């Protein structure tokens, strides 16, 4: 699917520690990457998906767009975490208009929030297995307060939020664009600063999705606790060959402890998949987010899951102008760019 200029959206991934922006363009050769860049957020501006300091966050978004010379003000953003519920449900077969009228009633039994406090959307997936009178529906519910906060932040930055996606869906979209889905079941895992998103695909359909409060920030928190330093100082200590106040061996021990927790949580998700589909095998795990850069984590996860683990490469599907893009920078930031680029391929008239 190609994009006309009038419907292009800039992908804007607003994380807890880093904001990412990406813009693509339609060319005769296909999709071309025009711009991609990141800007770091000070600790505390956004915590666990909650915007604590919108003025600072908005100014940094504006600065990022200035740095990249992005003029398009129409953006796609995404949300995740415990304020977002994604669930596949079965309902009586009906047309989309009829379901639109009854979806709130259907959703009440599945949503652990007051139904008046959430925005609800859905996607009809097709006929339910073994029951021609029912159909599978993907139900998405997000707390109105969270959606409003992110919309207000984007507008405060002088931009126009045209589409709000879910982190796990954005990751799935960019993966599907870059990889062949016919070679088995896949687990997509994005490990950010404060949240990990898991999305297991069976025959290109999401069958399990979960966000958990695990992320790279845990490493900083444990370092800070052990050395009695600030979180900012802990971030620097991670990359220091001879850190003050803690040995390299102790640092490595902290990292190992945290990534072991990550693997335990991921293993639970995989066990759920196998309990539901005992005859299936997950053929590969594709990692994104800052945690994907930790080699020890990739190796441990491969052993725990007994499957291939790789880092997602979100830029492979785009044409590149090497004269205008820093290819080394793109390669270094590829894991963190996945959700952003998944947003950049959306357009205004998407559902």
Tab-separated table of N, CA and C in Angstrom, residues 61-221:
chain	number	residue	atom	x	y	z
A	61	UNK	N	9.522	17.685	22.032
A	61	UNK	CA	8.937	17.252	20.756
A	61	UNK	C	9.148	18.319	19.688
A	62	UNK	N	8.897	19.576	20.051
A	62	UNK	CA	9.124	20.668	19.096
A	62	UNK	C	10.588	20.723	18.673
A	63	UNK	N	11.487	20.549	19.640
A	63	UNK	CA	12.915	20.584	19.331
A	63	UNK	C	13.306	19.450	18.386
A	64	UNK	N	12.748	18.261	18.609
A	64	UNK	CA	13.044	17.124	17.735
A	64	UNK	C	12.584	17.402	16.309
A	65	UNK	N	11.389	17.956	16.152
A	65	UNK	CA	10.889	18.267	14.815
A	65	UNK	C	11.742	19.348	14.154
A	66	UNK	N	12.221	20.321	14.954
A	66	UNK	CA	13.123	21.333	14.390
A	66	UNK	C	14.446	20.704	13.969
A	67	UNK	N	14.978	19.842	14.812
A	67	UNK	CA	16.257	19.194	14.499
A	67	UNK	C	16.185	18.406	13.197
A	68	UNK	N	15.048	17.778	12.970
A	68	UNK	CA	14.882	16.931	11.785
A	68	UNK	C	14.299	17.690	10.598
A	69	UNK	N	13.941	18.964	10.808
A	69	UNK	CA	13.310	19.791	9.758
A	69	UNK	C	12.049	19.120	9.210
A	70	UNK	N	11.243	18.550	10.110
A	70	UNK	CA	9.974	17.944	9.723
A	70	UNK	C	8.900	19.028	9.720
A	71	UNK	N	8.264	19.213	8.583
A	71	UNK	CA	7.238	20.250	8.451
A	71	UNK	C	5.830	19.708	8.590
A	72	UNK	N	5.651	18.424	8.288
A	72	UNK	CA	4.333	17.807	8.401
A	72	UNK	C	3.911	17.785	9.865
A	73	UNK	N	2.790	18.368	10.175
A	73	UNK	CA	2.316	18.454	11.557
A	73	UNK	C	1.316	17.356	11.912
A	74	UNK	N	0.973	16.521	10.949
A	74	UNK	CA	0.027	15.435	11.191
A	74	UNK	C	0.783	14.203	11.673
A	75	UNK	N	0.446	13.727	12.879
A	75	UNK	CA	1.223	12.644	13.468
A	75	UNK	C	0.340	11.473	13.887
A	76	UNK	N	0.976	10.303	13.936
A	76	UNK	CA	0.373	9.100	14.522
A	76	UNK	C	1.142	8.792	15.788
A	77	UNK	N	0.433	8.570	16.885
A	77	UNK	CA	1.057	8.226	18.153
A	77	UNK	C	0.497	6.893	18.629
A	78	UNK	N	1.087	6.349	19.679
A	78	UNK	CA	0.582	5.090	20.229
A	78	UNK	C	0.656	5.127	21.746
A	79	UNK	N	-0.131	4.257	22.367
A	79	UNK	CA	-0.179	4.157	23.822
A	79	UNK	C	-0.097	2.687	24.207
A	80	UNK	N	0.173	2.444	25.477
A	80	UNK	CA	0.252	1.075	25.965
A	80	UNK	C	0.193	1.071	27.483
A	81	UNK	N	0.515	-0.079	28.071
A	81	UNK	CA	0.509	-0.181	29.523
A	81	UNK	C	-0.819	-0.674	30.062
A	82	UNK	N	-0.973	-0.577	31.383
A	82	UNK	CA	-2.164	-1.120	32.030
A	82	UNK	C	-3.423	-0.308	31.744
A	83	UNK	N	-3.280	0.881	31.181
A	83	UNK	CA	-4.449	1.683	30.839
A	83	UNK	C	-5.058	1.271	29.503
A	84	UNK	N	-4.443	0.292	28.844
A	84	UNK	CA	-4.931	-0.203	27.554
A	84	UNK	C	-5.210	-1.701	27.673
A	85	UNK	N	-6.387	-2.114	27.252
A	85	UNK	CA	-6.771	-3.522	27.266
A	85	UNK	C	-7.013	-3.964	25.827
A	86	UNK	N	-6.363	-5.046	25.417
A	86	UNK	CA	-6.578	-5.634	24.096
A	86	UNK	C	-6.976	-7.085	24.307
A	87	UNK	N	-8.112	-7.469	23.752
A	87	UNK	CA	-8.609	-8.830	23.990
A	87	UNK	C	-9.383	-9.326	22.781
A	88	UNK	N	-9.145	-10.581	22.419
A	88	UNK	CA	-9.922	-11.200	21.340
A	88	UNK	C	-11.146	-11.858	21.959
A	89	UNK	N	-12.329	-11.494	21.460
A	89	UNK	CA	-13.576	-12.025	22.011
A	89	UNK	C	-14.409	-12.640	20.890
A	90	UNK	N	-15.366	-13.455	21.267
A	90	UNK	CA	-16.334	-14.017	20.326
A	90	UNK	C	-17.689	-13.376	20.561
A	91	UNK	N	-18.343	-12.959	19.491
A	91	UNK	CA	-19.678	-12.379	19.594
A	91	UNK	C	-20.556	-12.989	18.505
A	92	UNK	N	-21.843	-12.809	18.665
A	92	UNK	CA	-22.789	-13.273	17.651
A	92	UNK	C	-22.495	-12.582	16.329
A	93	UNK	N	-22.574	-13.330	15.250
A	93	UNK	CA	-22.261	-12.765	13.946
A	93	UNK	C	-23.247	-11.651	13.601
A	94	UNK	N	-22.693	-10.496	13.192
A	94	UNK	CA	-23.500	-9.339	12.803
A	94	UNK	C	-22.646	-8.443	11.926
A	95	UNK	N	-23.280	-7.454	11.275
A	95	UNK	CA	-22.473	-6.553	10.453
A	95	UNK	C	-21.799	-5.508	11.340
A	96	UNK	N	-20.862	-4.779	10.750
A	96	UNK	CA	-20.039	-3.857	11.529
A	96	UNK	C	-20.865	-2.735	12.147
A	97	UNK	N	-21.855	-2.236	11.434
A	97	UNK	CA	-22.689	-1.158	11.978
A	97	UNK	C	-23.459	-1.620	13.202
A	98	UNK	N	-23.973	-2.841	13.134
A	98	UNK	CA	-24.716	-3.386	14.268
A	98	UNK	C	-23.799	-3.585	15.470
A	99	UNK	N	-22.570	-4.067	15.220
A	99	UNK	CA	-21.621	-4.270	16.307
A	99	UNK	C	-21.214	-2.935	16.923
A	100	UNK	N	-21.124	-1.911	16.088
A	100	UNK	CA	-20.782	-0.583	16.590
A	100	UNK	C	-21.812	-0.126	17.624
A	101	UNK	N	-23.057	-0.481	17.409
A	101	UNK	CA	-24.121	-0.086	18.330
A	101	UNK	C	-24.076	-0.881	19.643
A	102	UNK	N	-23.583	-2.102	19.579
A	102	UNK	CA	-23.658	-2.983	20.754
A	102	UNK	C	-22.310	-3.258	21.414
A	103	UNK	N	-21.223	-2.680	20.881
A	103	UNK	CA	-19.890	-3.054	21.357
A	103	UNK	C	-19.681	-2.697	22.829
A	104	UNK	N	-20.264	-1.587	23.300
A	104	UNK	CA	-20.084	-1.229	24.705
A	104	UNK	C	-20.719	-2.273	25.623
A	105	UNK	N	-21.860	-2.785	25.230
A	105	UNK	CA	-22.521	-3.819	26.024
A	105	UNK	C	-21.698	-5.104	26.017
A	106	UNK	N	-21.160	-5.452	24.840
A	106	UNK	CA	-20.317	-6.644	24.729
A	106	UNK	C	-19.050	-6.489	25.559
A	107	UNK	N	-18.492	-5.256	25.554
A	107	UNK	CA	-17.186	-5.028	26.179
A	107	UNK	C	-17.243	-5.031	27.698
A	108	UNK	N	-18.392	-4.716	28.272
A	108	UNK	CA	-18.487	-4.549	29.729
A	108	UNK	C	-17.995	-5.764	30.497
A	109	UNK	N	-18.227	-6.948	29.955
A	109	UNK	CA	-17.849	-8.162	30.680
A	109	UNK	C	-16.357	-8.458	30.586
A	110	UNK	N	-15.649	-7.735	29.711
A	110	UNK	CA	-14.226	-8.015	29.516
A	110	UNK	C	-13.308	-6.892	30.026
A	111	UNK	N	-13.851	-5.726	30.286
A	111	UNK	CA	-13.032	-4.563	30.626
A	111	UNK	C	-13.049	-4.348	32.140
A	112	UNK	N	-11.873	-4.320	32.799
A	112	UNK	CA	-11.834	-4.164	34.250
A	112	UNK	C	-11.944	-2.712	34.717
A	113	UNK	N	-12.391	-1.827	33.842
A	113	UNK	CA	-12.595	-0.422	34.186
A	113	UNK	C	-14.074	-0.090	34.024
A	114	UNK	N	-14.487	1.019	34.605
A	114	UNK	CA	-15.831	1.532	34.354
A	114	UNK	C	-15.940	1.835	32.865
A	115	UNK	N	-16.949	1.278	32.221
A	115	UNK	CA	-17.072	1.394	30.764
A	115	UNK	C	-17.187	2.842	30.318
A	116	UNK	N	-17.657	3.733	31.207
A	116	UNK	CA	-17.782	5.146	30.848
A	116	UNK	C	-16.436	5.868	30.891
A	117	UNK	N	-15.409	5.187	31.424
A	117	UNK	CA	-14.090	5.810	31.548
A	117	UNK	C	-13.134	5.413	30.436
A	118	UNK	N	-13.623	4.649	29.456
A	118	UNK	CA	-12.718	4.167	28.410
A	118	UNK	C	-13.240	4.509	27.016
A	119	UNK	N	-12.297	4.636	26.096
A	119	UNK	CA	-12.605	4.686	24.671
A	119	UNK	C	-12.485	3.271	24.126
A	120	UNK	N	-13.429	2.877	23.293
A	120	UNK	CA	-13.461	1.502	22.790
A	120	UNK	C	-13.408	1.494	21.267
A	121	UNK	N	-12.616	0.575	20.732
A	121	UNK	CA	-12.579	0.346	19.295
A	121	UNK	C	-12.528	-1.165	19.079
A	122	UNK	N	-12.746	-1.594	17.854
A	122	UNK	CA	-12.748	-3.030	17.580
A	122	UNK	C	-12.379	-3.287	16.124
A	123	UNK	N	-11.990	-4.525	15.863
A	123	UNK	CA	-11.722	-4.973	14.492
A	123	UNK	C	-12.300	-6.370	14.352
A	124	UNK	N	-13.171	-6.575	13.362
A	124	UNK	CA	-13.724	-7.898	13.105
A	124	UNK	C	-12.658	-8.743	12.416
A	125	UNK	N	-12.354	-9.927	13.008
A	125	UNK	CA	-11.282	-10.768	12.483
A	125	UNK	C	-11.797	-11.865	11.559
A	126	UNK	N	-13.066	-12.213	11.678
A	126	UNK	CA	-13.607	-13.274	10.830
A	126	UNK	C	-14.421	-14.267	11.634
A	127	UNK	N	-14.858	-15.303	10.979
A	127	UNK	CA	-15.716	-16.304	11.602
A	127	UNK	C	-14.975	-17.050	12.694
A	128	UNK	N	-15.646	-17.327	13.800
A	128	UNK	CA	-15.048	-18.068	14.910
A	128	UNK	C	-14.846	-19.525	14.511
A	129	UNK	N	-13.743	-20.096	14.949
A	129	UNK	CA	-13.450	-21.494	14.648
A	129	UNK	C	-14.511	-22.397	15.261
A	130	UNK	N	-15.087	-23.256	14.453
A	130	UNK	CA	-16.029	-24.243	14.958
A	130	UNK	C	-17.419	-23.727	15.250
A	131	UNK	N	-17.662	-22.437	14.978
A	131	UNK	CA	-18.997	-21.893	15.243
A	131	UNK	C	-19.332	-20.846	14.188
A	132	UNK	N	-20.034	-21.245	13.125
A	132	UNK	CA	-20.350	-20.317	12.039
A	132	UNK	C	-21.299	-19.201	12.429
A	133	UNK	N	-21.939	-19.314	13.609
A	133	UNK	CA	-22.855	-18.272	14.057
A	133	UNK	C	-22.172	-17.170	14.849
A	134	UNK	N	-20.884	-17.349	15.116
A	134	UNK	CA	-20.138	-16.350	15.864
A	134	UNK	C	-18.929	-15.870	15.072
A	135	UNK	N	-18.381	-14.736	15.506
A	135	UNK	CA	-17.190	-14.197	14.841
A	135	UNK	C	-16.194	-13.723	15.889
A	136	UNK	N	-14.918	-13.747	15.493
A	136	UNK	CA	-13.857	-13.246	16.355
A	136	UNK	C	-13.723	-11.735	16.179
A	137	UNK	N	-13.613	-11.044	17.293
A	137	UNK	CA	-13.473	-9.587	17.272
A	137	UNK	C	-12.299	-9.206	18.170
A	138	UNK	N	-11.450	-8.333	17.675
A	138	UNK	CA	-10.372	-7.801	18.492
A	138	UNK	C	-10.881	-6.526	19.151
A	139	UNK	N	-10.949	-6.574	20.476
A	139	UNK	CA	-11.488	-5.466	21.260
A	139	UNK	C	-10.337	-4.669	21.870
A	140	UNK	N	-10.389	-3.349	21.731
A	140	UNK	CA	-9.366	-2.472	22.302
A	140	UNK	C	-10.069	-1.416	23.144
A	141	UNK	N	-9.622	-1.283	24.385
A	141	UNK	CA	-10.175	-0.263	25.270
A	141	UNK	C	-9.033	0.500	25.914
A	142	UNK	N	-9.121	1.816	25.920
A	142	UNK	CA	-8.078	2.663	26.513
A	142	UNK	C	-8.735	3.695	27.408
A	143	UNK	N	-8.133	3.927	28.565
A	143	UNK	CA	-8.682	4.910	29.486
A	143	UNK	C	-8.709	6.288	28.839
A	144	UNK	N	-9.865	6.928	28.937
A	144	UNK	CA	-10.033	8.238	28.315
A	144	UNK	C	-9.023	9.251	28.843
A	145	UNK	N	-8.715	9.166	30.123
A	145	UNK	CA	-7.791	10.118	30.731
A	145	UNK	C	-6.414	10.037	30.081
A	146	UNK	N	-5.949	8.813	29.839
A	146	UNK	CA	-4.641	8.640	29.214
A	146	UNK	C	-4.644	9.154	27.781
A	147	UNK	N	-5.680	8.790	27.035
A	147	UNK	CA	-5.787	9.252	25.648
A	147	UNK	C	-5.803	10.776	25.602
A	148	UNK	N	-6.597	11.392	26.472
A	148	UNK	CA	-6.688	12.853	26.513
A	148	UNK	C	-5.344	13.485	26.838
A	149	UNK	N	-4.608	12.909	27.783
A	149	UNK	CA	-3.305	13.461	28.161
A	149	UNK	C	-2.330	13.457	26.983
A	150	UNK	N	-2.308	12.370	26.219
A	150	UNK	CA	-1.371	12.293	25.086
A	150	UNK	C	-1.814	13.190	23.936
A	151	UNK	N	-3.120	13.266	23.703
A	151	UNK	CA	-3.614	14.190	22.673
A	151	UNK	C	-3.272	15.627	23.050
A	152	UNK	N	-3.488	15.980	24.305
A	152	UNK	CA	-3.169	17.340	24.755
A	152	UNK	C	-1.680	17.640	24.634
A	153	UNK	N	-0.841	16.653	24.938
A	153	UNK	CA	0.605	16.858	24.826
A	153	UNK	C	1.004	17.136	23.382
A	154	UNK	N	0.480	16.346	22.465
A	154	UNK	CA	0.825	16.535	21.050
A	154	UNK	C	0.343	17.894	20.552
A	155	UNK	N	-0.847	18.275	20.966
A	155	UNK	CA	-1.374	19.582	20.566
A	155	UNK	C	-0.577	20.714	21.204
A	156	UNK	N	-0.127	20.530	22.434
A	156	UNK	CA	0.713	21.524	23.102
A	156	UNK	C	2.024	21.722	22.342
A	157	UNK	N	2.494	20.650	21.687
A	157	UNK	CA	3.712	20.738	20.884
A	157	UNK	C	3.456	21.369	19.518
A	158	UNK	N	2.202	21.740	19.236
A	158	UNK	CA	1.870	22.380	17.965
A	158	UNK	C	1.605	21.413	16.839
A	159	UNK	N	1.313	20.145	17.177
A	159	UNK	CA	1.096	19.120	16.164
A	159	UNK	C	-0.355	18.650	16.183
A	160	UNK	N	-0.723	17.913	15.148
A	160	UNK	CA	-2.095	17.457	14.983
A	160	UNK	C	-2.146	15.939	15.127
A	161	UNK	N	-2.657	15.415	16.249
A	161	UNK	CA	-2.735	13.964	16.426
A	161	UNK	C	-3.886	13.381	15.614
A	162	UNK	N	-3.559	12.721	14.517
A	162	UNK	CA	-4.585	12.218	13.600
A	162	UNK	C	-4.969	10.769	13.878
A	163	UNK	N	-4.080	10.033	14.526
A	163	UNK	CA	-4.334	8.607	14.737
A	163	UNK	C	-3.649	8.167	16.025
A	164	UNK	N	-4.370	7.397	16.836
A	164	UNK	CA	-3.810	6.837	18.062
A	164	UNK	C	-3.841	5.321	17.946
A	165	UNK	N	-2.661	4.732	17.960
A	165	UNK	CA	-2.507	3.287	17.818
A	165	UNK	C	-2.159	2.684	19.184
A	166	UNK	N	-1.965	1.389	19.205
A	166	UNK	CA	-1.478	0.677	20.380
A	166	UNK	C	-0.050	0.235	20.089
A	167	UNK	N	0.834	0.355	21.066
A	167	UNK	CA	2.251	0.039	20.853
A	167	UNK	C	2.441	-1.315	20.173
A	168	UNK	N	1.774	-2.341	20.686
A	168	UNK	CA	1.964	-3.695	20.165
A	168	UNK	C	1.503	-3.810	18.714
A	169	UNK	N	0.450	-3.075	18.323
A	169	UNK	CA	-0.009	-3.102	16.939
A	169	UNK	C	0.993	-2.424	16.013
A	170	UNK	N	1.552	-1.305	16.467
A	170	UNK	CA	2.545	-0.605	15.655
A	170	UNK	C	3.755	-1.498	15.410
A	171	UNK	N	4.156	-2.218	16.442
A	171	UNK	CA	5.281	-3.137	16.307
A	171	UNK	C	4.943	-4.265	15.334
A	172	UNK	N	3.724	-4.778	15.426
A	172	UNK	CA	3.306	-5.842	14.517
A	172	UNK	C	3.282	-5.361	13.071
A	173	UNK	N	2.807	-4.146	12.844
A	173	UNK	CA	2.723	-3.615	11.478
A	173	UNK	C	4.088	-3.501	10.826
A	174	UNK	N	5.083	-3.001	11.575
A	174	UNK	CA	6.403	-2.838	10.970
A	174	UNK	C	7.074	-4.193	10.788
A	175	UNK	N	6.797	-5.138	11.671
A	175	UNK	CA	7.354	-6.478	11.505
A	175	UNK	C	6.788	-7.144	10.256
A	176	UNK	N	5.474	-7.045	10.074
A	176	UNK	CA	4.839	-7.657	8.909
A	176	UNK	C	5.353	-7.060	7.608
A	177	UNK	N	5.732	-5.790	7.650
A	177	UNK	CA	6.237	-5.129	6.452
A	177	UNK	C	7.646	-5.597	6.106
A	178	UNK	N	8.400	-6.022	7.099
A	178	UNK	CA	9.807	-6.358	6.900
A	178	UNK	C	10.099	-7.849	6.794
A	179	UNK	N	9.178	-8.692	7.278
A	179	UNK	CA	9.497	-10.109	7.395
A	179	UNK	C	8.402	-10.982	6.792
A	180	UNK	N	8.807	-12.186	6.394
A	180	UNK	CA	7.890	-13.182	5.866
A	180	UNK	C	7.200	-13.873	7.039
A	181	UNK	N	5.883	-13.827	7.081
A	181	UNK	CA	5.135	-14.407	8.191
A	181	UNK	C	4.720	-15.851	7.949
A	182	UNK	N	5.166	-16.423	6.846
A	182	UNK	CA	4.743	-17.777	6.518
A	182	UNK	C	5.686	-18.843	7.073
A	183	UNK	N	6.709	-18.420	7.824
A	183	UNK	CA	7.683	-19.392	8.318
A	183	UNK	C	7.504	-19.690	9.799
A	184	UNK	N	6.267	-19.617	10.291
A	184	UNK	CA	6.002	-20.046	11.656
A	184	UNK	C	5.515	-18.949	12.567
A	185	UNK	N	5.198	-19.334	13.791
A	185	UNK	CA	4.695	-18.407	14.793
A	185	UNK	C	5.831	-17.559	15.352
A	186	UNK	N	5.475	-16.313	15.715
A	186	UNK	CA	6.484	-15.328	16.115
A	186	UNK	C	6.041	-14.635	17.400
A	187	UNK	N	6.999	-14.370	18.274
A	187	UNK	CA	6.745	-13.542	19.452
A	187	UNK	C	7.473	-12.215	19.263
A	188	UNK	N	6.727	-11.117	19.281
A	188	UNK	CA	7.298	-9.775	19.172
A	188	UNK	C	7.376	-9.188	20.575
A	189	UNK	N	8.564	-8.739	20.955
A	189	UNK	CA	8.767	-8.246	22.321
A	189	UNK	C	9.513	-6.924	22.263
A	190	UNK	N	8.897	-5.889	22.796
A	190	UNK	CA	9.519	-4.562	22.852
A	190	UNK	C	9.815	-4.232	24.307
A	191	UNK	N	11.093	-4.044	24.634
A	191	UNK	CA	11.496	-3.742	26.002
A	191	UNK	C	11.993	-2.309	26.061
A	192	UNK	N	11.156	-1.437	26.622
A	192	UNK	CA	11.491	-0.031	26.729
A	192	UNK	C	12.058	0.308	28.092
A	193	UNK	N	11.929	1.575	28.470
A	193	UNK	CA	12.492	2.019	29.749
A	193	UNK	C	11.673	1.532	30.937
A	194	UNK	N	10.332	1.550	30.803
A	194	UNK	CA	9.494	1.193	31.949
A	194	UNK	C	8.432	0.158	31.619
A	195	UNK	N	8.379	-0.295	30.366
A	195	UNK	CA	7.302	-1.197	29.960
A	195	UNK	C	7.803	-2.170	28.905
A	196	UNK	N	7.314	-3.397	29.004
A	196	UNK	CA	7.597	-4.414	27.997
A	196	UNK	C	6.284	-4.846	27.356
A	197	UNK	N	6.234	-4.802	26.024
A	197	UNK	CA	5.053	-5.230	25.273
A	197	UNK	C	5.339	-6.581	24.629
A	198	UNK	N	4.405	-7.526	24.809
A	198	UNK	CA	4.525	-8.840	24.196
A	198	UNK	C	3.349	-9.058	23.257
A	199	UNK	N	3.643	-9.575	22.086
A	199	UNK	CA	2.600	-9.843	21.098
A	199	UNK	C	2.983	-11.131	20.375
A	200	UNK	N	2.194	-12.184	20.560
A	200	UNK	CA	2.473	-13.468	19.920
A	200	UNK	C	1.565	-13.618	18.708
A	201	UNK	N	2.174	-13.879	17.547
A	201	UNK	CA	1.445	-14.009	16.294
A	201	UNK	C	1.384	-15.463	15.866
A	202	UNK	N	0.194	-15.891	15.521
A	202	UNK	CA	-0.015	-17.221	14.938
A	202	UNK	C	-0.629	-17.025	13.567
A	203	UNK	N	0.101	-17.412	12.534
A	203	UNK	CA	-0.361	-17.210	11.163
A	203	UNK	C	-0.727	-15.741	10.914
A	204	UNK	N	0.115	-14.852	11.391
A	204	UNK	CA	-0.004	-13.398	11.218
A	204	UNK	C	-1.157	-12.776	12.017
A	205	UNK	N	-1.842	-13.575	12.855
A	205	UNK	CA	-2.907	-13.048	13.704
A	205	UNK	C	-2.433	-13.028	15.151
A	206	UNK	N	-2.659	-11.918	15.837
A	206	UNK	CA	-2.275	-11.808	17.235
A	206	UNK	C	-3.179	-12.695	18.089
A	207	UNK	N	-2.560	-13.603	18.854
A	207	UNK	CA	-3.343	-14.498	19.703
A	207	UNK	C	-3.082	-14.249	21.193
A	208	UNK	N	-2.053	-13.465	21.499
A	208	UNK	CA	-1.764	-13.134	22.890
A	208	UNK	C	-1.033	-11.806	22.925
A	209	UNK	N	-1.524	-10.895	23.773
A	209	UNK	CA	-0.909	-9.579	23.866
A	209	UNK	C	-0.925	-9.144	25.330
A	210	UNK	N	0.217	-8.629	25.787
A	210	UNK	CA	0.281	-8.196	27.178
A	210	UNK	C	1.367	-7.137	27.337
A	211	UNK	N	1.087	-6.134	28.161
A	211	UNK	CA	2.089	-5.160	28.585
A	211	UNK	C	2.388	-5.387	30.053
A	212	UNK	N	3.662	-5.407	30.394
A	212	UNK	CA	4.059	-5.597	31.789
A	212	UNK	C	5.028	-4.494	32.190
A	213	UNK	N	5.043	-4.176	33.480
A	213	UNK	CA	5.884	-3.077	33.979
A	213	UNK	C	7.302	-3.554	34.252
A	214	UNK	N	7.973	-3.943	33.200
A	214	UNK	CA	9.377	-4.337	33.254
A	214	UNK	C	10.121	-3.556	32.183
A	215	UNK	N	11.325	-3.111	32.476
A	215	UNK	CA	12.067	-2.373	31.466
A	215	UNK	C	13.462	-2.006	31.927
A	216	UNK	N	14.178	-1.318	31.053
A	216	UNK	CA	15.573	-0.971	31.318
A	216	UNK	C	15.734	-0.054	32.517
A	217	UNK	N	14.676	0.693	32.851
A	217	UNK	CA	14.743	1.559	34.016
A	217	UNK	C	14.969	0.798	35.311
A	218	UNK	N	14.589	-0.491	35.333
A	218	UNK	CA	14.816	-1.303	36.523
A	218	UNK	C	16.308	-1.429	36.834
A	219	UNK	N	17.105	-1.506	35.776
A	219	UNK	CA	18.553	-1.612	35.978
A	219	UNK	C	19.067	-0.357	36.668
A	220	UNK	N	18.627	0.804	36.176
A	220	UNK	CA	19.044	2.070	36.795
A	220	UNK	C	18.595	2.158	38.252
A	221	UNK	N	17.364	1.722	38.502
A	221	UNK	CA	16.836	1.809	39.860
A	221	UNK	C	17.641	0.956	40.834
